[in-house]
XYZ file of C-alpha atoms in Angstrom:
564
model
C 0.000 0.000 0.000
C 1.459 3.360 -0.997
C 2.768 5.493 1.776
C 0.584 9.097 2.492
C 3.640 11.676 3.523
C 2.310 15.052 4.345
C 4.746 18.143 4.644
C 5.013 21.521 5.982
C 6.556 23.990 4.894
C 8.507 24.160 1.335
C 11.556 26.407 0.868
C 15.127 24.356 1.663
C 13.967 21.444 3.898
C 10.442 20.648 2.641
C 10.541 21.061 -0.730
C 14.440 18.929 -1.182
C 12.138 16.438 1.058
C 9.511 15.976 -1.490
C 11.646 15.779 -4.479
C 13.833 13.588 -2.824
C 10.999 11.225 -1.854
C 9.167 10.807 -5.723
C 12.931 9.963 -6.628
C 12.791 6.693 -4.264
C 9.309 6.096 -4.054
C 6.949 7.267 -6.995
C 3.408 5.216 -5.776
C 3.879 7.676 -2.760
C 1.017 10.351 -1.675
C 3.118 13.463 -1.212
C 1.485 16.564 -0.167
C 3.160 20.302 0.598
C 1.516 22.373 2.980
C 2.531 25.855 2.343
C 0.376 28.988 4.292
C 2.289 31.383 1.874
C 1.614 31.820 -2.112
C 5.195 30.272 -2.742
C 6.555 26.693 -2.015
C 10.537 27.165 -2.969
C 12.215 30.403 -3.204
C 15.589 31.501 -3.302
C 15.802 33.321 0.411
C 19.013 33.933 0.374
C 18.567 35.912 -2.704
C 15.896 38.246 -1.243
C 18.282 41.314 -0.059
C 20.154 40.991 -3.282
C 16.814 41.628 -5.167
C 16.267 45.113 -3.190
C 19.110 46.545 -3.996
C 18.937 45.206 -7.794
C 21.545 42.777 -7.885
C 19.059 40.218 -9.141
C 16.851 42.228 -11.050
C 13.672 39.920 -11.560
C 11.931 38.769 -8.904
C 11.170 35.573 -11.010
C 14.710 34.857 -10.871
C 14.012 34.215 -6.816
C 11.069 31.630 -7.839
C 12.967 28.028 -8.354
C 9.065 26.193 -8.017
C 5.664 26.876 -8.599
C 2.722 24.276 -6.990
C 2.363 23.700 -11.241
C 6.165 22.506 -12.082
C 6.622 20.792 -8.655
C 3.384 18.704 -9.677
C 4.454 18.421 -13.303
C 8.113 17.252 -12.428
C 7.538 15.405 -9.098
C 3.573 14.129 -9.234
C 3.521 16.173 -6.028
C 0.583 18.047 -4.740
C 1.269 21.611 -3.754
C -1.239 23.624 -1.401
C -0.279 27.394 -0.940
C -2.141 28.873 1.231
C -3.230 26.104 3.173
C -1.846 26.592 7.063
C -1.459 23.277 8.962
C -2.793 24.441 12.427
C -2.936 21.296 14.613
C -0.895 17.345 14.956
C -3.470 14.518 16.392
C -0.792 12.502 16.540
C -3.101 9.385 18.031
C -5.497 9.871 14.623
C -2.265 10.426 12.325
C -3.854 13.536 10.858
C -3.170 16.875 10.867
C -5.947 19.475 10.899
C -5.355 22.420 7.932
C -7.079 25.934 7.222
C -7.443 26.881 3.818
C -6.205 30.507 4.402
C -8.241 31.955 1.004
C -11.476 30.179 1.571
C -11.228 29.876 5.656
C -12.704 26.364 5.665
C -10.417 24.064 7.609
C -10.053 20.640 7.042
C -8.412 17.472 8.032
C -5.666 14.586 6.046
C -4.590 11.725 7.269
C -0.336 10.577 7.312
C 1.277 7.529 7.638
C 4.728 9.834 7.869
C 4.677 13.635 8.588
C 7.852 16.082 7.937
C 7.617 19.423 9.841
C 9.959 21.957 7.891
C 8.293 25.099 9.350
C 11.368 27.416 9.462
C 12.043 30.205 11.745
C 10.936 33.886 11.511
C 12.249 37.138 12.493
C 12.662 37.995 15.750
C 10.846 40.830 17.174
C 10.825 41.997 20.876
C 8.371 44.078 22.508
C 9.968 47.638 22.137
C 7.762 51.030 22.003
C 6.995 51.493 18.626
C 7.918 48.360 16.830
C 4.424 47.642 15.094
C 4.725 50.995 12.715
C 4.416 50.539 8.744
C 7.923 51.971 8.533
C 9.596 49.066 10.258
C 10.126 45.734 8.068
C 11.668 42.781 8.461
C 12.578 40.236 5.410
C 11.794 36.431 5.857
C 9.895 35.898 2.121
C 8.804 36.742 -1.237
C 5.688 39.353 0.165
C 8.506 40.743 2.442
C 10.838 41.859 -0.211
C 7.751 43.054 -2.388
C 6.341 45.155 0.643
C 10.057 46.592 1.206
C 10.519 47.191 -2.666
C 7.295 48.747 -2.508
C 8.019 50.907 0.235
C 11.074 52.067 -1.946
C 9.482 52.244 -5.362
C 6.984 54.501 -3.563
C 8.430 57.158 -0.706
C 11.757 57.433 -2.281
C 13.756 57.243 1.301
C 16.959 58.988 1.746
C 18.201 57.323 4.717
C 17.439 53.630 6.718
C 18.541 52.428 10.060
C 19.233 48.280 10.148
C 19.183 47.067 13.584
C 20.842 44.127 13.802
C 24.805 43.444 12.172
C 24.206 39.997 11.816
C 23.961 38.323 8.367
C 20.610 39.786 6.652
C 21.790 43.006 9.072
C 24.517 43.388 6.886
C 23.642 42.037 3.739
C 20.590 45.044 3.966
C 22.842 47.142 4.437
C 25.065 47.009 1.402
C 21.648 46.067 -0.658
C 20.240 49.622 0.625
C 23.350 51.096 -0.305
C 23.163 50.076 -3.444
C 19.880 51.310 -3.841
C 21.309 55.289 -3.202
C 20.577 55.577 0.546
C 22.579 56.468 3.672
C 21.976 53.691 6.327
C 22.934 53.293 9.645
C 23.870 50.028 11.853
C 22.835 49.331 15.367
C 23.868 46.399 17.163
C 23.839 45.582 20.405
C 27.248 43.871 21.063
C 30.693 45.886 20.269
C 30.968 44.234 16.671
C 29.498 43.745 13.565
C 28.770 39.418 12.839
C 28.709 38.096 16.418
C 29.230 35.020 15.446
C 32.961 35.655 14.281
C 35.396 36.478 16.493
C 35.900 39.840 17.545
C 39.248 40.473 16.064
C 38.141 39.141 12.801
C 34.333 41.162 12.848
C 36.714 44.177 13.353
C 38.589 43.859 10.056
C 34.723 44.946 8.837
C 34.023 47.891 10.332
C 36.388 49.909 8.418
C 34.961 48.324 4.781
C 31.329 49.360 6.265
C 32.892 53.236 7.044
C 34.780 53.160 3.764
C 31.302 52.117 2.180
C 29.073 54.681 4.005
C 27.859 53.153 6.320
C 27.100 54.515 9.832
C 27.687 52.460 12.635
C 26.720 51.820 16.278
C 27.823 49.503 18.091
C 27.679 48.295 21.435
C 23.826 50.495 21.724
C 20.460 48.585 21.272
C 16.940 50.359 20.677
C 14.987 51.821 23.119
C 12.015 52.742 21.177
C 10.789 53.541 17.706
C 8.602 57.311 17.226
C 6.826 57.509 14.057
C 5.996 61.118 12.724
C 4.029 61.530 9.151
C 7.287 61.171 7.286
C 10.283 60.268 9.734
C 11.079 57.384 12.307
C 12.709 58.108 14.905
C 15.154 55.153 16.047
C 15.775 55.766 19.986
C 18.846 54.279 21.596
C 19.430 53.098 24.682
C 22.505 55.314 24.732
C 20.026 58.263 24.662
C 20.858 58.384 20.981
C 17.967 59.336 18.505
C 18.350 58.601 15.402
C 16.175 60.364 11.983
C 15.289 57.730 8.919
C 12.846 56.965 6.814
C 12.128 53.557 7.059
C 14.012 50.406 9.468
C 14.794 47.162 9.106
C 14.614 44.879 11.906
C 17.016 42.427 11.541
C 17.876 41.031 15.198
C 17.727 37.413 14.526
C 15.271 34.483 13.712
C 13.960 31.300 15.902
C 12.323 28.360 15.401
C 8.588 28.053 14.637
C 7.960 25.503 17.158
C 3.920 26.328 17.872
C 2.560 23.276 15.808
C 5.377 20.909 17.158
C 5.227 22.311 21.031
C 0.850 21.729 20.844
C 1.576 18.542 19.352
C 3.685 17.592 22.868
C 6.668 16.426 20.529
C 9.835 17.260 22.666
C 11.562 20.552 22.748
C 15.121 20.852 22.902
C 17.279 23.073 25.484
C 17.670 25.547 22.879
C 13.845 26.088 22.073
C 14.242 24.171 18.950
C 12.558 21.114 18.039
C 14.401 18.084 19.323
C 15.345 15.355 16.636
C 17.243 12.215 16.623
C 20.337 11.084 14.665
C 18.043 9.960 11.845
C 16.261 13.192 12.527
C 12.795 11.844 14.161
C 11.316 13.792 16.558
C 10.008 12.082 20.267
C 6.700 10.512 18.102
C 8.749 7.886 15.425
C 6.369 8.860 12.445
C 6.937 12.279 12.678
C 10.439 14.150 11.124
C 11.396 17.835 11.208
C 14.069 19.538 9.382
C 15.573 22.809 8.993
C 15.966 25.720 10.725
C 13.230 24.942 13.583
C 15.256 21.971 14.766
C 18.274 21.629 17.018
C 20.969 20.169 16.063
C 24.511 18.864 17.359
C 27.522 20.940 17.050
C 29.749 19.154 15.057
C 32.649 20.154 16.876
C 31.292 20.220 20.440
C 28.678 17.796 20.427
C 26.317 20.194 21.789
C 22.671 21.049 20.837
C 22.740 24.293 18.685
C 20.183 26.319 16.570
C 22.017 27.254 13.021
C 19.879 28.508 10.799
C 21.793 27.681 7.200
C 20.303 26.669 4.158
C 22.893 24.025 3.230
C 21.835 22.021 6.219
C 18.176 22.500 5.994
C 18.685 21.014 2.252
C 20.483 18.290 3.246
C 18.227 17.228 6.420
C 15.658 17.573 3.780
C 16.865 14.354 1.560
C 18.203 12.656 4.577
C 14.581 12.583 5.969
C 13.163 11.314 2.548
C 15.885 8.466 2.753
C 15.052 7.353 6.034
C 10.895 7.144 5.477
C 12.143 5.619 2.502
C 14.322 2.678 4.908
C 17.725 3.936 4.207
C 18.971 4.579 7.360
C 20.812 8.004 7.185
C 22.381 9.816 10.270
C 22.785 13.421 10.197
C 26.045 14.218 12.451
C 25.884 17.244 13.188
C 26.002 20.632 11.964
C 29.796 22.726 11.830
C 28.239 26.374 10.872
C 30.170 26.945 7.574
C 29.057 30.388 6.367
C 30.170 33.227 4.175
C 28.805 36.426 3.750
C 29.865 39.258 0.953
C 30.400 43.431 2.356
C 30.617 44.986 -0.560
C 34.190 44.066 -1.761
C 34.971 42.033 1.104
C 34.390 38.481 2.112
C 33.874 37.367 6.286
C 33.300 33.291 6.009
C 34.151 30.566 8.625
C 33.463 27.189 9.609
C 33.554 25.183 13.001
C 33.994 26.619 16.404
C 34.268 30.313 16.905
C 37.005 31.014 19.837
C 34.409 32.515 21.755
C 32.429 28.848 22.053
C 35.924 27.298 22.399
C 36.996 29.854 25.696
C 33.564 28.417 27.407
C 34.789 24.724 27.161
C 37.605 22.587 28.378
C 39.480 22.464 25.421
C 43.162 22.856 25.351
C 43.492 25.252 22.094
C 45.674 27.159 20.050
C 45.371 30.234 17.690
C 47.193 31.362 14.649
C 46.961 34.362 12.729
C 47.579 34.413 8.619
C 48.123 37.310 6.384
C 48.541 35.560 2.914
C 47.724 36.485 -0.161
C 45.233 35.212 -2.529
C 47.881 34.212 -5.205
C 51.497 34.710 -6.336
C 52.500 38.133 -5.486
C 54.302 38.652 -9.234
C 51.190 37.829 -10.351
C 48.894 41.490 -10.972
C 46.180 41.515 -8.694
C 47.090 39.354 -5.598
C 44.708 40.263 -2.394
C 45.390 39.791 0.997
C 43.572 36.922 3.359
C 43.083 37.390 6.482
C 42.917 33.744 8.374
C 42.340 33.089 11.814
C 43.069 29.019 12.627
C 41.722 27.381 15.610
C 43.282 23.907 16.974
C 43.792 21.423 19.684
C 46.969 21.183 21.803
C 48.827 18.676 20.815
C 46.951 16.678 18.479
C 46.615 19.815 16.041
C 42.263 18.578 15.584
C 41.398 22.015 12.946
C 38.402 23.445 15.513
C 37.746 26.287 13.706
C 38.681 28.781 10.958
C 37.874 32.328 10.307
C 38.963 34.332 7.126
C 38.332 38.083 5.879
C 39.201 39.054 2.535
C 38.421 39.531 -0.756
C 39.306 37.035 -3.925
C 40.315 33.830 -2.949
C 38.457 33.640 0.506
C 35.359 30.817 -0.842
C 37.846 28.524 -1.858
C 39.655 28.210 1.210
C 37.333 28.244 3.891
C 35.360 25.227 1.698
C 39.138 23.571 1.772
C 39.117 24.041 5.626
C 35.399 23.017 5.326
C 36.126 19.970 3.926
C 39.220 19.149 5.954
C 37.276 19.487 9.540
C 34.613 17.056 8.235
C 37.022 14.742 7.533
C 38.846 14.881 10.740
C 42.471 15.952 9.506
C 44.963 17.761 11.519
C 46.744 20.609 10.637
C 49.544 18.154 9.834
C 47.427 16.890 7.124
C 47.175 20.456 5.987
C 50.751 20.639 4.972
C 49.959 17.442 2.793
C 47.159 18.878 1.001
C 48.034 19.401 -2.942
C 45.717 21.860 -4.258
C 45.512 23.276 -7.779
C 48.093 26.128 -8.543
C 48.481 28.704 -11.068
C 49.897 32.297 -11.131
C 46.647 33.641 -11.407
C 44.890 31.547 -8.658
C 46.877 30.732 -5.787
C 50.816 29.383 -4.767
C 52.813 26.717 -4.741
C 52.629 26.912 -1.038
C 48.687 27.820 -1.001
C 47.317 29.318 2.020
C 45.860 26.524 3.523
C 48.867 24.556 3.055
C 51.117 27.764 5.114
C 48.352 27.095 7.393
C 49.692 24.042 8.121
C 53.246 24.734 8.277
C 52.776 27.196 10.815
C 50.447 25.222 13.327
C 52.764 22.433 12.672
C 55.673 24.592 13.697
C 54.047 25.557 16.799
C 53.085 22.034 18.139
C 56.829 20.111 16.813
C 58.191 22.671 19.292
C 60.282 24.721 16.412
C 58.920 27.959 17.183
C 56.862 29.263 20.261
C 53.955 31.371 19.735
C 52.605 34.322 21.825
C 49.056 36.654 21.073
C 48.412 39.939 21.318
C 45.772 39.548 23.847
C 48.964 38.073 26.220
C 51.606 40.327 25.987
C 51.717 42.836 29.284
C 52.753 46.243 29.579
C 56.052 44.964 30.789
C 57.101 42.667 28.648
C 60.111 42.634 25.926
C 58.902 43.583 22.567
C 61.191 43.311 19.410
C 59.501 44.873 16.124
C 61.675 43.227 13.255
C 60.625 45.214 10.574
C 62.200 47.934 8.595
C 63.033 51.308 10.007
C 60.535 52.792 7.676
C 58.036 50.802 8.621
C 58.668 50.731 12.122
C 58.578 54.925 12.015
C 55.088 54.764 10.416
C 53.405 53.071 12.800
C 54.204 50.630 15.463
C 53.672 48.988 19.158
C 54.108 51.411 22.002
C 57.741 50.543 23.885
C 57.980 47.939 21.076
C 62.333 48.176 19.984
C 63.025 48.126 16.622
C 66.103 45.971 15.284
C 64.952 44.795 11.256
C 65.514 40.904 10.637
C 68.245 41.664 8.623
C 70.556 43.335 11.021
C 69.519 41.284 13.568
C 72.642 38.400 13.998
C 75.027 41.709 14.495
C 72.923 43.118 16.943
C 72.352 40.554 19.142
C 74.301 42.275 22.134
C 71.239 44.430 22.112
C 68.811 42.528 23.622
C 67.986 41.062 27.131
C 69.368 37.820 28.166
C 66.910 37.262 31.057
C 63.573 37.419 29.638
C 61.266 36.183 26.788
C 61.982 38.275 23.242
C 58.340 38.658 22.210
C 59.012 39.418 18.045
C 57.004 40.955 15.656
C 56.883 41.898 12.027
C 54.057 42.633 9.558
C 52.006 39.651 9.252
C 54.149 36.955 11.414
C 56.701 35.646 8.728
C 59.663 37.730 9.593
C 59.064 37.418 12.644
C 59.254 33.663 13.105
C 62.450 34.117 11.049
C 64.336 36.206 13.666
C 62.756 33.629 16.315
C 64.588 30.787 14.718
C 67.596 32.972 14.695
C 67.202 33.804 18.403
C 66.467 30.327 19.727
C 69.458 28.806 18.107
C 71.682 31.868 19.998
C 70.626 31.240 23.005
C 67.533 33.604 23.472
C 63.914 32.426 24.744
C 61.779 34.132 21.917
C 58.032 34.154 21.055
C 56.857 34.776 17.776
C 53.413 36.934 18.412
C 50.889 35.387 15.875
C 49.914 37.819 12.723
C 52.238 40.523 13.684
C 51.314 44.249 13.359
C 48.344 43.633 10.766
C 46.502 41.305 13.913
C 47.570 44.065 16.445
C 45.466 46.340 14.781
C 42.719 44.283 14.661
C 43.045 43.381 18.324
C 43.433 47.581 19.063
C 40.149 48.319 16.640
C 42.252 50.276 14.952
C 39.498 50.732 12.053
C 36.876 52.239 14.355
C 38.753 55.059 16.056
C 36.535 58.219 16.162
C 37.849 59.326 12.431
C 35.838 62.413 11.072
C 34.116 60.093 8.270
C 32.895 58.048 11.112
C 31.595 61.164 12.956
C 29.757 62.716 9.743
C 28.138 59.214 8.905
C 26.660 59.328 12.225
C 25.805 63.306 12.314
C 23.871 62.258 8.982
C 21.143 60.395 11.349
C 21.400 62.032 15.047
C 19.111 64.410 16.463
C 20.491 64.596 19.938
């Protein structure tokens, strides 16, 4: 007897679900349950539509209920809500939203792919027309038509998360001044906040106003104006916001049900992805999942997940018995000409565990310097003491950054070390990377670290007292360089030795780390104890902030929105 399978929700879990299940199983009864007019958009492609990136808004539709029929024999009902699970009847109980008559159908297997939607807190204010947020399709065209319409000069995103950012460079685009408010004291909180700080220059450099470390205190609508209060006792003058302070899980219809809630409010799933009743799966972003390199329960709202989950569950109604292990947060995100993307454990999860860890700070460039063109990477690598287990990697940067953090992807999912790293042969070619490719230098310096040939130090450790030795050039040096820091370049350095202290540690520092380890090597082997600080001068200027001192473009991007 052929299988009934009801669904709901489309998008990335659902609808990869019901294709995936007419490719194993074509005598089953599939049915989508979608209480919006579209079953499988491109989300991720809804900022880049308002500020005209993607110019038709058909491009964003990948399935209509008529070519997921045609294609996959399977029935599509927009706007049909599923409002209620009687999981003892196996049915589920459904409104149709256009005619209001509700209705009942019967499973034998039920996939809950429900999503999550925007968060919004109660704050003064927040239920004006002039405040959006962007989950869907009707979203973007409410936003566009806001646009198309008043013609606003200036927009305050709250929120410097993901779609927080990504609005912002969209409304950019689109000719307006905009403004950033987050709460914490960065820009993408979950990246390090060394790394995020790399960012906040780009967004100044862009036009973009920023305020950080302030959350809202209230929204004031006039005729024409909002008024964006701060907690600060900032107020700030737009035309239009967009709330963009983070999603969670729609767990309503799975909480009523009494299927089992997880610690972090998402719905609880097994290995195979079953919730707590057997004949019931959910996928996507309402679920927890593990943390694939803590082994803790975790929300991560990603569409490459939520795809996959949605096949695995089709395999498993279909008896293959898939296990989904866990989830490692690989995500990249464009700002304007620059690139933020990382995968595995940030350093901020990592300092809340027991882990014995290590960090090292990169500075390569994209390709072969000779070659015109080359960019610089900025890599942060995260990694267990001794083993050398890859934890986590961060990179900023422009060209060059996708293909690495998928290589460092792709090398934590497969359990290699950063030994393994200096093994890896990757493709080379003047115009797209080195002989010695990033990932692979990568390598050689974690390797370095752990084998004992060089000892490492971070910014974050070095005291007011301690021995500082900038290696670089004089002319560099005289630019710009570590208060008390002494100057002796690389080069001069084996006649100068009688210059330095024999009693304490030599903490050494160039641009990005390279010369630096040099002159280690050449202290060590005379006799000094030396510390080659990770990333040199390029990561102490990330550490300082140096991007968001008080610069007068910072203070006219933000005199462009105050009123007090």
């Amino acid at each position: 007897m052929a299988k009934k399978i009801l669904i709901v929700g489309g998008v990335a879990g659902g609808a990869s679900a019901a294709a995936r299940l007419r490719r194993l199983d074509e005598s089953a009864h599939i049915i989508i349950f979608e209480r919006g007019d579209y079953i499988s958009f491109a989300n991720c492609g809804l900022p880049y539509h308002i500020g005209g990136t993607i110019e038709s808004r058909d491009d964003l539709l990948l399935q209509t209920p008529e070519s997921f029929k045609q294609r996959f024999n399977v029935e599509v009902r927009t706007e049909n809500e599923v409002v209620g699970i009687d999981r003892n009847n196996k049915q589920v109980e459904v409104i149709d939203l256009g005619s209001g008559d509700k209705y009942t159908e019967k499973y034998d297997k039920l996939v809950l792919s429900p999503g999550a939607e925007p968060t919004k807190p109660s704050i003064a204010g927040i239920e004006s027309d002039r405040i959006f947020t962007l989950r869907n399709v009707p979203d973007t065209d409410r936003i566009n038509g806001f646009i198309d319409s008043h013609q606003p000069k200036r927009a305050v995103v709250i929120g410097g998360g993901y779609i927080g950012l990504e609005m912002a460079e969209n409304l950019r685009d689109r000719g307006m001044l905009v403004a950033v408010v987050e709460m914490l004291d960065q820009v993408l909180p979950l990246m390090d906040k060394e790394m995020a700080n790399l960012l906040h220059g780009q967004l100044h450099r862009h036009n973009i106003a920023l305020w950080l470390d302030d959350a809202v205190a209230d929204f004031q609508q006039s005729d024409d104006r909002l008024t964006v209060g701060l907690k600060s006792g900032m107020q700030l003058s737009c035309d239009f916001a967009i709330l963009a302070i983070g999603v969670r899980p729609e767990v309503r219809l799975a909480k009523e049900a009494g299927l089992e809630i997880g610690p972090c409010g998402g719905i609880k799933v097994s290995p195979n992805l079953q919730t707590s009743d057997p004949d019931i799966y959910a996928v996507g972003d309402a679920i927890e999942v593990q943390d694939f390199i803590l082994g803790k329960p975790v929300l991560i709202p990603l569409a490459g997940p939520a795809n996959k989950q949605g096949r695995m569950v089709a395999d498993n109604i279909c008896g293959r018995n898939r296990r989904y292990t866990g989830t490692q947060g690989t995500a990249i995100l464009k700002v304007f000409d620059l690139t933020a993307a990382m995968t595995g454990a940030s350093e901020k999860a990592l300092a809340r565990t027991n882990l014995k860890y290590e960090k090292l700070y990169l500075h390569p460039a994209n390709h072969v310097g000779y070659y015109p063109g080359a960019k610089q990477m900025h890599i942060k690598l995260l990694f267990t003491k001794p083993q050398g287990k890859i934890l986590g990697v961060q990179i900023v940067g422009s060209d060059g950054v996708d293909r690495r953090i998928d290589i460092f992807a792709v090398a934590i999912r497969a359990g290699l070390t950063v030994f393994d790293l200096q093994e890896l042969e990757l493709a080379y070619a003047p115009p797209y990377g080195s002989g010695k490719d990033a990932v692979n230098m990568a390598g050689f310096a974690a390797s370095n670290v752990l084998d004992g040939t060089v000892d490492v130090a971070q910014w974050d450790q070095i005291g007011d007292n301690d021995y500082v030795l900038d290696v670089r050039t004089a002319d560099e040096f005289n630019r710009a360089n570590v208060p008390s820091s002494v100057n002796i370049p690389v080069d001069e350095l084996r006649g100068r030795l009688n210059e330095l202290p024999q009693d304490t540690t030599v903490n050494v520092y160039c641009g990005v780390g390279i010369r630096s380890y040099i002159a280690c090597r050449i202290l060590t082997q005379n006799g000094f104890e030396a510390r080659n600080i990770s990333g040199g001068f390029i990561t102490y200027c990330s550490y300082e902030n140096k991007e968001l001192s008080d610069t007068q473009t910072a203070r006219q991007l933000r005199e462009e929105f105050c009123l007090i």
